[in-house]
């Protein structure tokens, strides 16, 4: 990050340039990545324009709100205490005092369907039994204490022994209790995937994050940060970009879906990777194909607003594979982020996991709600009559899916992307799923635009 900070503001726009209408940099997408890039460039005197397809900033940072004022995070859930660049940004905007701790216990269902509650490692050790405890100890030593080190929020290093193997393959030595109470819930919670679909690299990264950081949220919702950022730069909403425009192989603008073109010296694509692929012209060949085929996990989340609090100790609820349920994880937002739900009534969200989450795309909202309601009865017996309202939030490209081999592919992509002129990429998909990666990728893209790459 030192290099980026040094580069910033060395290329201030000259005063005599101020009257020019030419745009230095167009940023496609008003998520955390794009807005960070745009705000960084504006501070350095660049003339920037953010083009956003929807009518709001924030992208996957989104909050769901009820008429009574209660709300819950429906996208990015938690800010970890080691999000250094994001925390520095909050500080700069005078928003650090809006951080609130977010914590609580986790409830597991055991083989018989009975609840088991864990407030920390010692509780978990009791739940997994004697063999599970040994497995947990070995897992901990190998992948936490003696794990190979790598940057948590920037994909810069390939570690083939972590990248080329799925979590299920790598941990196949473990017994049933470890798999049921540790590995599977970890994969659901950290990656919204099953262990056979997620690379070990991602699990090692997630474990480190979980064990070394505290989780927080912003008093007005995490999207309030992107709203703040969006107020500092020009953003055109309802502006869906159709394609980048090139002249002699150099990107020098974009075309909007309505057919208008806008010229700029640099374009930063900060929409999800798959959409970035669609916006590239055929001359980008294999890079266009890599991005277009990029694997994302779709998530349809169901939010149940209840007429009362639920009398449970935990804020997170993990199912058990014997249930064969679509929704194997639930959160009680009135416990997790009580500062967002002043009425105290419970807001319960139901979470599916890849690959079954794909099946929900074809279903109606009514069918999805009914499935979630049935599945969550195991966590909250008899809760159905308490439901005042149910809503579905669809994230068609919720999080990047780091399947085995994905780090290598992303590193190859980044190397090739360095060669493109007039074009940079930002967004979490190229590093890790975390908001912190969005901030860092935005800063990197801004530094590249300032270099005149
Ligand atoms: C359910 C869920 C839970 C999560 N939990 C966490 C968490 O606990 N902690 C954490 O750090 N992260 C979490 N994340 C991840 C985090 O929210 C995202 O990684 C991050 O917000 C993505 O930011 P981004 O700028 O890369 O992309 P986005 O937020 O997706 O922004 C891209 C923007 O581009 C726009 N766009 C797309 N196509 C076009 C086009 N053609 N023209 C113009 N604009 C376009 C989109 O509308 C969008 O606004 C979670 C995500 C989800 C979905």
Short mmCIF file of C-alpha atoms in Angstrom, two decimals, residues 37-245:
data_model
loop_
_atom_site.label_atom_id
_atom_site.label_comp_id
_atom_site.label_asym_id
_atom_site.label_seq_id
_atom_site.Cartn_x
_atom_site.Cartn_y
_atom_site.Cartn_z
CA UNK A 37 -11.23 4.61 -6.92
CA UNK A 38 -13.28 7.65 -7.91
CA UNK A 39 -12.91 9.41 -4.57
CA UNK A 40 -9.15 8.78 -4.52
CA UNK A 41 -8.79 10.24 -8.02
CA UNK A 42 -10.98 13.25 -7.25
CA UNK A 43 -8.82 14.05 -4.22
CA UNK A 44 -5.86 14.12 -6.58
CA UNK A 45 -7.60 16.65 -8.79
CA UNK A 46 -8.75 14.30 -11.53
CA UNK A 47 -12.06 14.85 -13.26
CA UNK A 48 -13.96 11.61 -12.70
CA UNK A 49 -17.41 10.29 -13.56
CA UNK A 50 -18.98 7.23 -11.99
CA UNK A 51 -21.59 5.41 -14.07
CA UNK A 52 -23.98 3.22 -12.10
CA UNK A 53 -26.60 0.98 -13.67
CA UNK A 54 -29.02 1.09 -10.71
CA UNK A 55 -30.55 4.02 -8.82
CA UNK A 56 -28.38 3.73 -5.70
CA UNK A 57 -24.73 3.49 -4.62
CA UNK A 58 -23.39 0.52 -2.65
CA UNK A 59 -23.90 -2.48 -4.93
CA UNK A 60 -23.58 -5.53 -2.69
CA UNK A 61 -23.50 -3.34 0.43
CA UNK A 62 -27.22 -3.08 1.02
CA UNK A 63 -29.63 -2.83 3.92
CA UNK A 64 -33.24 -3.98 4.11
CA UNK A 65 -35.57 -1.64 6.04
CA UNK A 66 -39.10 -1.98 7.40
CA UNK A 67 -41.75 0.71 7.77
CA UNK A 68 -41.23 0.67 11.56
CA UNK A 69 -37.58 1.71 11.05
CA UNK A 70 -36.02 -1.68 11.83
CA UNK A 71 -33.39 -2.79 9.37
CA UNK A 72 -30.83 -5.51 8.72
CA UNK A 73 -27.77 -5.95 6.57
CA UNK A 74 -28.89 -7.78 3.42
CA UNK A 75 -25.47 -7.76 1.72
CA UNK A 76 -22.06 -7.16 3.29
CA UNK A 77 -22.52 -8.21 6.90
CA UNK A 78 -19.46 -7.36 8.96
CA UNK A 79 -16.46 -5.03 9.06
CA UNK A 80 -13.48 -6.89 10.52
CA UNK A 81 -11.11 -5.07 12.87
CA UNK A 82 -8.17 -5.64 10.48
CA UNK A 83 -9.80 -3.82 7.54
CA UNK A 84 -7.06 -1.20 7.86
CA UNK A 85 -7.74 0.80 4.69
CA UNK A 86 -11.49 0.82 5.19
CA UNK A 87 -11.09 1.89 8.82
CA UNK A 88 -8.72 4.67 7.74
CA UNK A 89 -11.37 5.83 5.29
CA UNK A 90 -14.01 5.85 8.05
CA UNK A 91 -11.61 7.90 10.14
CA UNK A 92 -11.09 10.41 7.34
CA UNK A 93 -14.88 10.80 6.95
CA UNK A 94 -15.38 11.18 10.70
CA UNK A 95 -17.43 7.95 10.75
CA UNK A 96 -15.30 5.80 13.05
CA UNK A 97 -17.50 6.58 16.05
CA UNK A 98 -20.37 4.91 14.18
CA UNK A 99 -18.74 1.48 14.47
CA UNK A 100 -20.66 -0.90 16.71
CA UNK A 101 -19.53 -4.35 17.88
CA UNK A 102 -21.39 -7.27 16.39
CA UNK A 103 -21.06 -10.61 18.17
CA UNK A 104 -22.91 -13.47 19.79
CA UNK A 105 -23.10 -17.21 20.21
CA UNK A 106 -23.59 -19.84 17.55
CA UNK A 107 -26.17 -22.62 17.74
CA UNK A 108 -25.50 -25.96 16.05
CA UNK A 109 -27.95 -28.82 15.63
CA UNK A 110 -26.55 -32.18 16.62
CA UNK A 111 -27.25 -35.54 14.95
CA UNK A 112 -30.54 -35.86 16.78
CA UNK A 113 -31.65 -32.33 15.91
CA UNK A 114 -31.01 -30.99 19.44
CA UNK A 115 -29.48 -27.48 19.76
CA UNK A 116 -25.86 -27.16 20.97
CA UNK A 117 -24.64 -23.66 21.75
CA UNK A 118 -21.08 -22.42 21.36
CA UNK A 119 -19.77 -19.13 22.70
CA UNK A 120 -16.15 -19.89 21.82
CA UNK A 121 -13.44 -22.49 21.14
CA UNK A 122 -13.86 -24.38 24.43
CA UNK A 123 -17.63 -24.84 23.86
CA UNK A 124 -16.93 -26.04 20.34
CA UNK A 125 -14.33 -28.52 21.59
CA UNK A 126 -17.01 -29.98 23.89
CA UNK A 127 -19.56 -30.24 21.07
CA UNK A 128 -17.24 -32.11 18.70
CA UNK A 129 -16.33 -34.83 21.24
CA UNK A 130 -13.01 -36.62 21.80
CA UNK A 131 -12.11 -37.46 18.19
CA UNK A 132 -13.39 -34.09 16.97
CA UNK A 133 -11.20 -32.34 19.55
CA UNK A 134 -8.10 -34.10 18.22
CA UNK A 135 -9.07 -33.24 14.66
CA UNK A 136 -9.75 -29.64 15.63
CA UNK A 137 -6.35 -29.36 17.35
CA UNK A 138 -4.51 -30.74 14.31
CA UNK A 139 -6.50 -28.51 11.94
CA UNK A 140 -5.75 -25.50 14.11
CA UNK A 141 -2.01 -26.20 14.31
CA UNK A 142 -1.59 -26.91 10.62
CA UNK A 143 -3.75 -24.19 9.09
CA UNK A 144 -3.58 -21.45 11.71
CA UNK A 145 -0.45 -21.68 13.90
CA UNK A 146 1.86 -23.03 11.19
CA UNK A 147 -0.06 -21.87 8.12
CA UNK A 148 1.81 -20.30 5.26
CA UNK A 149 1.40 -16.54 5.39
CA UNK A 150 -0.12 -14.50 2.59
CA UNK A 151 -1.89 -11.12 2.33
CA UNK A 152 -5.49 -11.55 3.42
CA UNK A 153 -7.12 -8.97 1.18
CA UNK A 154 -4.97 -9.02 -1.95
CA UNK A 155 -4.44 -12.05 -4.16
CA UNK A 156 -0.74 -11.70 -4.97
CA UNK A 157 0.77 -15.06 -4.09
CA UNK A 158 0.02 -18.51 -5.41
CA UNK A 159 0.34 -21.30 -2.86
CA UNK A 160 -0.42 -24.41 -4.93
CA UNK A 161 -0.82 -26.72 -1.92
CA UNK A 162 -3.68 -24.50 -0.70
CA UNK A 163 -5.03 -23.41 -4.08
CA UNK A 164 -5.18 -26.67 -6.01
CA UNK A 165 -7.24 -28.64 -3.56
CA UNK A 166 -10.79 -28.36 -2.23
CA UNK A 167 -11.37 -28.04 1.52
CA UNK A 168 -13.20 -31.40 1.43
CA UNK A 169 -10.22 -33.17 -0.22
CA UNK A 170 -7.60 -31.53 1.97
CA UNK A 171 -9.47 -32.30 5.20
CA UNK A 172 -10.74 -35.75 4.23
CA UNK A 173 -8.67 -37.27 7.07
CA UNK A 174 -11.00 -35.67 9.65
CA UNK A 175 -13.77 -37.52 11.41
CA UNK A 176 -17.49 -36.98 11.11
CA UNK A 177 -17.91 -34.56 14.03
CA UNK A 178 -15.19 -32.22 12.77
CA UNK A 179 -16.74 -32.29 9.30
CA UNK A 180 -20.29 -31.71 10.57
CA UNK A 181 -19.62 -29.09 13.27
CA UNK A 182 -16.54 -27.29 11.94
CA UNK A 183 -15.81 -27.76 8.26
CA UNK A 184 -19.32 -27.60 6.82
CA UNK A 185 -20.55 -24.66 8.94
CA UNK A 186 -17.28 -22.81 8.17
CA UNK A 187 -17.82 -23.29 4.45
CA UNK A 188 -21.45 -22.18 4.70
CA UNK A 189 -20.66 -19.12 6.81
CA UNK A 190 -17.43 -17.97 5.14
CA UNK A 191 -18.06 -18.92 1.54
CA UNK A 192 -21.76 -19.80 1.22
CA UNK A 193 -20.55 -23.02 -0.37
CA UNK A 194 -20.06 -26.66 0.52
CA UNK A 195 -16.51 -27.86 1.35
CA UNK A 196 -16.10 -29.72 -1.97
CA UNK A 197 -16.70 -26.49 -3.92
CA UNK A 198 -14.31 -24.19 -2.10
CA UNK A 199 -10.51 -24.14 -2.27
CA UNK A 200 -8.42 -24.71 0.86
CA UNK A 201 -6.75 -21.31 0.27
CA UNK A 202 -10.03 -19.58 1.01
CA UNK A 203 -10.65 -21.63 4.16
CA UNK A 204 -7.17 -20.90 5.56
CA UNK A 205 -7.75 -17.20 4.91
CA UNK A 206 -11.19 -17.29 6.54
CA UNK A 207 -9.92 -19.17 9.58
CA UNK A 208 -7.22 -16.55 10.19
CA UNK A 209 -9.76 -13.75 9.85
CA UNK A 210 -12.20 -15.43 12.22
CA UNK A 211 -9.59 -16.15 14.88
CA UNK A 212 -7.73 -12.84 14.90
CA UNK A 213 -10.35 -10.14 14.40
CA UNK A 214 -13.49 -8.65 15.90
CA UNK A 215 -16.57 -8.01 13.77
CA UNK A 216 -18.32 -4.65 13.67
CA UNK A 217 -21.04 -2.83 11.77
CA UNK A 218 -21.93 0.81 11.12
CA UNK A 219 -24.72 2.35 13.20
CA UNK A 220 -26.69 3.32 10.06
CA UNK A 221 -25.76 0.24 8.09
CA UNK A 222 -22.59 -0.56 6.17
CA UNK A 223 -24.01 1.00 3.02
CA UNK A 224 -23.77 4.40 4.75
CA UNK A 225 -20.05 4.34 3.91
CA UNK A 226 -20.77 4.02 0.18
CA UNK A 227 -23.42 6.73 0.44
CA UNK A 228 -20.80 8.99 2.01
CA UNK A 229 -18.31 8.18 -0.75
CA UNK A 230 -20.95 8.75 -3.44
CA UNK A 231 -21.61 12.24 -2.09
CA UNK A 232 -18.01 13.21 -2.82
CA UNK A 233 -17.93 12.36 -6.54
CA UNK A 234 -20.20 12.82 -9.55
CA UNK A 235 -22.29 9.67 -10.01
CA UNK A 236 -24.74 9.19 -12.84
CA UNK A 237 -27.43 6.68 -11.81
CA UNK A 238 -29.48 4.58 -14.22
CA UNK A 239 -26.44 4.62 -16.54
CA UNK A 240 -25.84 1.05 -17.68
CA UNK A 241 -22.60 0.68 -19.60
CA UNK A 242 -22.77 -1.60 -22.65
CA UNK A 243 -19.16 -1.76 -23.72
CA UNK A 244 -15.74 -0.19 -23.49
CA UNK A 245 -14.60 1.74 -26.55
#
